[in-house]
PDB file of C-alpha atoms and ligand atoms in Angstrom:
ATOM      1  CA  MET K   1      -2.003  -1.626 -15.080  1.00  0.00           C
ATOM      2  CA  MET K   2      -2.136  -3.388 -11.727  1.00  0.00           C
ATOM      3  CA  CYS K   3       0.484  -1.604  -9.676  1.00  0.00           C
ATOM      4  CA  ILE K   4       1.412  -2.171  -6.057  1.00  0.00           C
ATOM      5  CA  LEU K   5       2.839   0.830  -4.264  1.00  0.00           C
ATOM      6  CA  PHE K   6       5.054  -0.527  -1.573  1.00  0.00           C
ATOM      7  CA  GLY K   7       7.024   1.199   1.137  1.00  0.00           C
ATOM      8  CA  PRO K   8       7.243   1.821   4.866  1.00  0.00           C
ATOM      9  CA  PRO K   9       4.698   3.901   6.841  1.00  0.00           C
ATOM     10  CA  GLY K  10       5.319   7.618   6.024  1.00  0.00           C
ATOM     11  CA  SER K  11       7.013   6.893   2.694  1.00  0.00           C
ATOM     12  CA  GLY K  12       4.317   8.887   0.844  1.00  0.00           C
ATOM     13  CA  LYS K  13       2.363   6.012  -0.671  1.00  0.00           C
ATOM     14  CA  GLY K  14      -1.045   7.621  -0.272  1.00  0.00           C
ATOM     15  CA  THR K  15       0.033  10.973  -1.696  1.00  0.00           C
ATOM     16  CA  GLN K  16       1.889   9.497  -4.599  1.00  0.00           C
ATOM     17  CA  ALA K  17      -0.904   6.962  -5.357  1.00  0.00           C
ATOM     18  CA  GLU K  18      -3.339   9.827  -5.693  1.00  0.00           C
ATOM     19  CA  LEU K  19      -1.071  11.522  -8.219  1.00  0.00           C
ATOM     20  CA  ILE K  20      -0.409   8.416 -10.320  1.00  0.00           C
ATOM     21  CA  THR K  21      -4.048   7.359 -10.332  1.00  0.00           C
ATOM     22  CA  ARG K  22      -4.961  10.504 -12.299  1.00  0.00           C
ATOM     23  CA  GLU K  23      -2.324   9.730 -14.907  1.00  0.00           C
ATOM     24  CA  LEU K  24      -3.060   6.057 -15.329  1.00  0.00           C
ATOM     25  CA  ASP K  25      -6.782   6.441 -14.992  1.00  0.00           C
ATOM     26  CA  VAL K  26      -7.155   3.493 -12.634  1.00  0.00           C
ATOM     27  CA  PRO K  27      -8.482   3.823  -9.073  1.00  0.00           C
ATOM     28  CA  HIS K  28      -6.374   4.186  -5.916  1.00  0.00           C
ATOM     29  CA  VAL K  29      -7.181   1.341  -3.570  1.00  0.00           C
ATOM     30  CA  SER K  30      -5.848   1.862  -0.070  1.00  0.00           C
ATOM     31  CA  THR K  31      -6.674  -0.840   2.490  1.00  0.00           C
ATOM     32  CA  GLY K  32      -5.863   1.618   5.282  1.00  0.00           C
ATOM     33  CA  GLU K  33      -8.465   4.058   3.911  1.00  0.00           C
ATOM     34  CA  LEU K  34     -11.046   1.340   3.377  1.00  0.00           C
ATOM     35  CA  LEU K  35     -10.548   0.140   6.952  1.00  0.00           C
ATOM     36  CA  ARG K  36     -10.601   3.697   8.415  1.00  0.00           C
ATOM     37  CA  ALA K  37     -13.871   4.337   6.507  1.00  0.00           C
ATOM     38  CA  GLU K  38     -15.417   1.204   8.092  1.00  0.00           C
ATOM     39  CA  ALA K  39     -14.224   2.335  11.533  1.00  0.00           C
ATOM     40  CA  ALA K  40     -15.554   5.855  11.042  1.00  0.00           C
ATOM     41  CA  ALA K  41     -18.946   4.561   9.894  1.00  0.00           C
ATOM     42  CA  GLY K  42     -19.106   2.280  12.966  1.00  0.00           C
ATOM     43  CA  THR K  43     -20.053  -0.800  10.949  1.00  0.00           C
ATOM     44  CA  PRO K  44     -19.644  -4.203  12.702  1.00  0.00           C
ATOM     45  CA  LEU K  45     -16.406  -4.702  10.779  1.00  0.00           C
ATOM     46  CA  GLY K  46     -15.302  -1.174  11.690  1.00  0.00           C
ATOM     47  CA  ARG K  47     -15.888  -1.817  15.373  1.00  0.00           C
ATOM     48  CA  GLU K  48     -13.864  -5.014  15.130  1.00  0.00           C
ATOM     49  CA  VAL K  49     -10.868  -3.380  13.453  1.00  0.00           C
ATOM     50  CA  ALA K  50     -10.806   0.044  15.136  1.00  0.00           C
ATOM     51  CA  PRO K  51      -8.628  -1.068  18.129  1.00  0.00           C
ATOM     52  CA  LEU K  52      -6.161  -2.794  15.743  1.00  0.00           C
ATOM     53  CA  LEU K  53      -5.919   0.313  13.595  1.00  0.00           C
ATOM     54  CA  ALA K  54      -5.317   2.531  16.623  1.00  0.00           C
ATOM     55  CA  ALA K  55      -2.594   0.241  17.902  1.00  0.00           C
ATOM     56  CA  GLY K  56      -0.894  -0.007  14.486  1.00  0.00           C
ATOM     57  CA  GLU K  57      -1.440  -3.770  14.473  1.00  0.00           C
ATOM     58  CA  LEU K  58      -2.285  -5.702  11.343  1.00  0.00           C
ATOM     59  CA  VAL K  59      -5.897  -6.604  10.645  1.00  0.00           C
ATOM     60  CA  PRO K  60      -6.354 -10.346   9.930  1.00  0.00           C
ATOM     61  CA  ASP K  61      -5.509 -11.342   6.354  1.00  0.00           C
ATOM     62  CA  ALA K  62      -8.996 -12.680   5.652  1.00  0.00           C
ATOM     63  CA  VAL K  63     -10.554  -9.316   6.504  1.00  0.00           C
ATOM     64  CA  VAL K  64      -8.396  -7.220   4.176  1.00  0.00           C
ATOM     65  CA  GLU K  65      -8.493  -9.862   1.445  1.00  0.00           C
ATOM     66  CA  ARG K  66     -12.259  -9.711   1.355  1.00  0.00           C
ATOM     67  CA  LEU K  67     -12.303  -5.895   1.326  1.00  0.00           C
ATOM     68  CA  VAL K  68      -9.780  -5.774  -1.584  1.00  0.00           C
ATOM     69  CA  GLN K  69     -11.553  -8.422  -3.570  1.00  0.00           C
ATOM     70  CA  VAL K  70     -14.902  -6.627  -3.353  1.00  0.00           C
ATOM     71  CA  ARG K  71     -13.177  -3.357  -4.394  1.00  0.00           C
ATOM     72  CA  LEU K  72     -11.283  -5.015  -7.272  1.00  0.00           C
ATOM     73  CA  GLU K  73     -14.518  -6.505  -8.588  1.00  0.00           C
ATOM     74  CA  ALA K  74     -15.974  -2.970  -9.083  1.00  0.00           C
ATOM     75  CA  PRO K  75     -16.165  -1.992 -12.764  1.00  0.00           C
ATOM     76  CA  ASP K  76     -13.728   0.937 -12.397  1.00  0.00           C
ATOM     77  CA  ALA K  77     -10.955  -1.496 -11.364  1.00  0.00           C
ATOM     78  CA  ALA K  78     -11.440  -3.808 -14.346  1.00  0.00           C
ATOM     79  CA  ALA K  79      -8.423  -2.269 -16.166  1.00  0.00           C
ATOM     80  CA  GLY K  80      -6.289  -2.109 -13.051  1.00  0.00           C
ATOM     81  CA  ALA K  81      -5.605  -0.229  -9.811  1.00  0.00           C
ATOM     82  CA  ILE K  82      -2.881   1.316  -7.718  1.00  0.00           C
ATOM     83  CA  LEU K  83      -2.789  -0.800  -4.571  1.00  0.00           C
ATOM     84  CA  ASP K  84      -1.539   1.069  -1.499  1.00  0.00           C
ATOM     85  CA  GLY K  85      -0.895  -0.733   1.790  1.00  0.00           C
ATOM     86  CA  TYR K  86      -1.790  -4.159   0.323  1.00  0.00           C
ATOM     87  CA  PRO K  87      -0.463  -6.805   0.210  1.00  0.00           C
ATOM     88  CA  ARG K  88       1.509  -6.465   3.387  1.00  0.00           C
ATOM     89  CA  THR K  89       2.224 -10.112   4.117  1.00  0.00           C
ATOM     90  CA  ALA K  90       3.335 -13.047   1.938  1.00  0.00           C
ATOM     91  CA  PRO K  91      -0.046 -14.868   2.440  1.00  0.00           C
ATOM     92  CA  GLN K  92      -1.842 -11.678   1.295  1.00  0.00           C
ATOM     93  CA  ALA K  93       0.407 -11.545  -1.763  1.00  0.00           C
ATOM     94  CA  ARG K  94      -0.318 -15.180  -2.627  1.00  0.00           C
ATOM     95  CA  ASN K  95      -4.050 -14.641  -2.122  1.00  0.00           C
ATOM     96  CA  LEU K  96      -4.041 -11.570  -4.367  1.00  0.00           C
ATOM     97  CA  SER K  97      -2.266 -13.447  -7.179  1.00  0.00           C
ATOM     98  CA  SER K  98      -4.718 -16.315  -7.072  1.00  0.00           C
ATOM     99  CA  PHE K  99      -7.702 -13.925  -6.952  1.00  0.00           C
ATOM    100  CA  LEU K 100      -6.321 -11.915  -9.895  1.00  0.00           C
ATOM    101  CA  SER K 101      -5.525 -14.939 -12.009  1.00  0.00           C
ATOM    102  CA  GLY K 102      -9.081 -16.136 -11.453  1.00  0.00           C
ATOM    103  CA  THR K 103     -10.281 -12.899 -13.054  1.00  0.00           C
ATOM    104  CA  GLY K 104      -7.686 -12.925 -15.890  1.00  0.00           C
ATOM    105  CA  ARG K 105      -5.516 -10.252 -14.331  1.00  0.00           C
ATOM    106  CA  ARG K 106      -2.105 -10.142 -12.641  1.00  0.00           C
ATOM    107  CA  VAL K 107       0.162  -7.767 -10.764  1.00  0.00           C
ATOM    108  CA  ASP K 108       2.195  -5.937 -13.427  1.00  0.00           C
ATOM    109  CA  VAL K 109       4.585  -3.934 -11.319  1.00  0.00           C
ATOM    110  CA  VAL K 110       5.677  -3.393  -7.705  1.00  0.00           C
ATOM    111  CA  LEU K 111       6.965   0.114  -7.077  1.00  0.00           C
ATOM    112  CA  VAL K 112       9.025   0.441  -3.864  1.00  0.00           C
ATOM    113  CA  LEU K 113       9.438   3.854  -2.279  1.00  0.00           C
ATOM    114  CA  ASP K 114      12.707   4.105  -0.404  1.00  0.00           C
ATOM    115  CA  VAL K 115      12.908   6.693   2.386  1.00  0.00           C
ATOM    116  CA  ASP K 116      15.458   6.613   5.250  1.00  0.00           C
ATOM    117  CA  GLU K 117      14.141   6.172   8.774  1.00  0.00           C
ATOM    118  CA  GLN K 118      14.810   9.820   9.796  1.00  0.00           C
ATOM    119  CA  GLY K 119      12.777  11.047   6.836  1.00  0.00           C
ATOM    120  CA  LEU K 120       9.942   8.736   7.732  1.00  0.00           C
ATOM    121  CA  ILE K 121       9.771   9.898  11.367  1.00  0.00           C
ATOM    122  CA  GLU K 122       9.713  13.516  10.233  1.00  0.00           C
ATOM    123  CA  ARG K 123       6.855  12.893   7.794  1.00  0.00           C
ATOM    124  CA  LEU K 124       4.819  10.876  10.266  1.00  0.00           C
ATOM    125  CA  SER K 125       5.252  13.563  12.939  1.00  0.00           C
ATOM    126  CA  ARG K 126       4.057  16.171  10.427  1.00  0.00           C
ATOM    127  CA  ARG K 127       1.058  14.042   9.465  1.00  0.00           C
ATOM    128  CA  ALA K 128       0.213  13.518  13.141  1.00  0.00           C
ATOM    129  CA  ALA K 129      -0.059  17.320  13.612  1.00  0.00           C
ATOM    130  CA  GLU K 130      -2.129  17.767  10.385  1.00  0.00           C
ATOM    131  CA  GLN K 131      -4.418  14.759  10.179  1.00  0.00           C
ATOM    132  CA  HIS K 132      -4.770  13.453  13.736  1.00  0.00           C
ATOM    133  CA  ARG K 133      -4.747   9.790  12.684  1.00  0.00           C
ATOM    134  CA  ALA K 134      -5.213   7.545  15.699  1.00  0.00           C
ATOM    135  CA  ASP K 135      -2.180   5.500  14.729  1.00  0.00           C
ATOM    136  CA  ASP K 136       0.282   8.401  14.231  1.00  0.00           C
ATOM    137  CA  ASN K 137       1.474   8.285  17.849  1.00  0.00           C
ATOM    138  CA  PRO K 138       4.992   7.112  18.824  1.00  0.00           C
ATOM    139  CA  THR K 139       4.037   3.645  20.086  1.00  0.00           C
ATOM    140  CA  SER K 140       1.876   2.753  17.031  1.00  0.00           C
ATOM    141  CA  ILE K 141       4.456   4.215  14.636  1.00  0.00           C
ATOM    142  CA  ALA K 142       7.115   1.978  16.184  1.00  0.00           C
ATOM    143  CA  GLU K 143       4.792  -1.013  15.894  1.00  0.00           C
ATOM    144  CA  ARG K 144       4.084  -0.340  12.187  1.00  0.00           C
ATOM    145  CA  MET K 145       7.807   0.235  11.395  1.00  0.00           C
ATOM    146  CA  ALA K 146       8.719  -3.091  13.091  1.00  0.00           C
ATOM    147  CA  GLU K 147       5.972  -4.837  11.168  1.00  0.00           C
ATOM    148  CA  TYR K 148       7.132  -3.419   7.904  1.00  0.00           C
ATOM    149  CA  ARG K 149      10.790  -4.414   8.530  1.00  0.00           C
ATOM    150  CA  GLN K 150       9.705  -7.932   9.408  1.00  0.00           C
ATOM    151  CA  LEU K 151       7.106  -8.565   6.715  1.00  0.00           C
ATOM    152  CA  SER K 152       8.179  -6.505   3.703  1.00  0.00           C
ATOM    153  CA  GLU K 153      11.028  -8.710   2.528  1.00  0.00           C
ATOM    154  CA  PRO K 154       8.884 -11.892   2.308  1.00  0.00           C
ATOM    155  CA  VAL K 155       6.393  -9.955   0.154  1.00  0.00           C
ATOM    156  CA  LEU K 156       9.139  -8.688  -2.183  1.00  0.00           C
ATOM    157  CA  ASP K 157      10.676 -12.190  -2.289  1.00  0.00           C
ATOM    158  CA  PHE K 158       7.345 -13.589  -3.360  1.00  0.00           C
ATOM    159  CA  TYR K 159       7.177 -11.103  -6.293  1.00  0.00           C
ATOM    160  CA  ARG K 160      10.792 -11.794  -7.244  1.00  0.00           C
ATOM    161  CA  LEU K 161      10.002 -15.475  -7.471  1.00  0.00           C
ATOM    162  CA  GLU K 162       6.878 -14.779  -9.501  1.00  0.00           C
ATOM    163  CA  GLY K 163       8.992 -12.706 -11.931  1.00  0.00           C
ATOM    164  CA  VAL K 164       7.033  -9.530 -11.303  1.00  0.00           C
ATOM    165  CA  GLN K 165       8.929  -6.291 -12.089  1.00  0.00           C
ATOM    166  CA  ILE K 166      10.110  -4.473  -8.961  1.00  0.00           C
ATOM    167  CA  LEU K 167      10.977  -0.828  -9.383  1.00  0.00           C
ATOM    168  CA  GLU K 168      12.831   0.971  -6.599  1.00  0.00           C
ATOM    169  CA  VAL K 169      12.314   4.669  -6.450  1.00  0.00           C
ATOM    170  CA  ASP K 170      13.977   7.255  -4.173  1.00  0.00           C
ATOM    171  CA  GLY K 171      11.056   8.542  -2.140  1.00  0.00           C
ATOM    172  CA  SER K 172      12.972  11.367  -0.377  1.00  0.00           C
ATOM    173  CA  GLY K 173      12.481  15.007  -1.172  1.00  0.00           C
ATOM    174  CA  ASP K 174       9.332  16.932  -2.097  1.00  0.00           C
ATOM    175  CA  VAL K 175       6.146  15.436  -3.508  1.00  0.00           C
ATOM    176  CA  GLY K 176       6.718  16.734  -7.039  1.00  0.00           C
ATOM    177  CA  ALA K 177      10.265  15.375  -7.255  1.00  0.00           C
ATOM    178  CA  VAL K 178       9.207  11.960  -6.068  1.00  0.00           C
ATOM    179  CA  HIS K 179       6.239  11.933  -8.452  1.00  0.00           C
ATOM    180  CA  THR K 180       8.594  12.707 -11.406  1.00  0.00           C
ATOM    181  CA  ARG K 181      10.843   9.798 -10.420  1.00  0.00           C
ATOM    182  CA  ILE K 182       7.855   7.499 -10.246  1.00  0.00           C
ATOM    183  CA  VAL K 183       6.604   8.497 -13.700  1.00  0.00           C
ATOM    184  CA  GLN K 184      10.073   7.924 -15.162  1.00  0.00           C
ATOM    185  CA  ALA K 185      10.320   4.557 -13.494  1.00  0.00           C
ATOM    186  CA  LEU K 186       6.908   3.494 -14.781  1.00  0.00           C
ATOM    187  CA  LYS K 187       7.815   4.651 -18.299  1.00  0.00           C
ATOM    188  CA  SER K 188      11.006   2.631 -18.250  1.00  0.00           C
ATOM    189  CA  ALA K 189       9.106  -0.458 -17.023  1.00  0.00           C
ATOM    190  CA  GLU K 190       8.289  -3.143 -19.508  1.00  0.00           C
ATOM    191  CA  HIS K 191       4.723  -2.739 -20.582  1.00  0.00           C
ATOM    192  CA  PRO K 192       2.273  -5.467 -19.861  1.00  0.00           C
TER     193      PRO K 192
HETATM  194  P1  AMP S 201      -2.044   2.373   6.224  1.00  0.00           P
HETATM  195  O1  AMP S 201      -3.034   3.472   5.920  1.00  0.00           O
HETATM  196  O2  AMP S 201      -1.689   1.541   5.003  1.00  0.00           O
HETATM  197  O3  AMP S 201      -0.820   2.860   6.934  1.00  0.00           O
HETATM  198  O4  AMP S 201      -2.801   1.319   7.180  1.00  0.00           O
HETATM  199  C1  AMP S 201      -3.254   1.709   8.432  1.00  0.00           C
HETATM  200  C2  AMP S 201      -3.601   0.495   9.285  1.00  0.00           C
HETATM  201  O5  AMP S 201      -4.632  -0.303   8.624  1.00  0.00           O
HETATM  202  C3  AMP S 201      -2.480  -0.483   9.474  1.00  0.00           C
HETATM  203  O6  AMP S 201      -1.631  -0.129  10.549  1.00  0.00           O
HETATM  204  C4  AMP S 201      -3.233  -1.772   9.813  1.00  0.00           C
HETATM  205  O7  AMP S 201      -3.802  -1.706  11.092  1.00  0.00           O
HETATM  206  C5  AMP S 201      -4.389  -1.654   8.812  1.00  0.00           C
HETATM  207  N1  AMP S 201      -4.043  -2.281   7.475  1.00  0.00           N
HETATM  208  C6  AMP S 201      -3.976  -1.608   6.324  1.00  0.00           C
HETATM  209  N2  AMP S 201      -3.670  -2.444   5.326  1.00  0.00           N
HETATM  210  C7  AMP S 201      -3.500  -3.642   5.850  1.00  0.00           C
HETATM  211  C8  AMP S 201      -3.142  -4.927   5.354  1.00  0.00           C
HETATM  212  N3  AMP S 201      -2.837  -5.103   4.029  1.00  0.00           N
HETATM  213  N4  AMP S 201      -3.119  -5.957   6.205  1.00  0.00           N
HETATM  214  C9  AMP S 201      -3.398  -5.815   7.497  1.00  0.00           C
HETATM  215  N5  AMP S 201      -3.693  -4.629   8.078  1.00  0.00           N
HETATM  216  C10 AMP S 201      -3.800  -3.523   7.256  1.00  0.00           C
END
């Protein structure tokens, strides 16, 4: 199952991806985590992307595409993955589809987590206090929200045109309740 977990910053993608990954037995691939790991390790790539991450600005498509392709070529991703934070732009979505079709795979489902703006701000403020992420500050949060509003629809339009199943799930409430809704939505999805 190649599943894209889609939703605005603070919608709980990372937390929910971790829970689904155990059930589906496919890895959780988060481009944000891959990029933060590069930045923390101080690699040349990490040094290049660190200022973009801190400002909440998007890293160039070619950089994330390369990271994802390397990750999806690993044996543990042969049967699928839960993609979190990728694709974020229509060109990234097109690139992913052509990469996957070259390896005999495809995106099976896009799961969209819906959370209202007030709920997102509350979650991001909580995460800022707990995790101290460089981009959980008011300016970077505003930048990431604006980016999501501007770029998310073209990504979803791309998948609608491709005929990929798009499942909308209410992402409000506690972690367990959202997880239950996701599991139900995935069960009701047509199986690849
Ligand atoms: P996230 O953990 O998904 O919120 O991502 C954190 C940051 O990593 C984003 O604000 C971007 O700077 C960068 N990033 C993550 N995924 C992507 C992507 N698909 N395209 C471009 N930049 C990304």
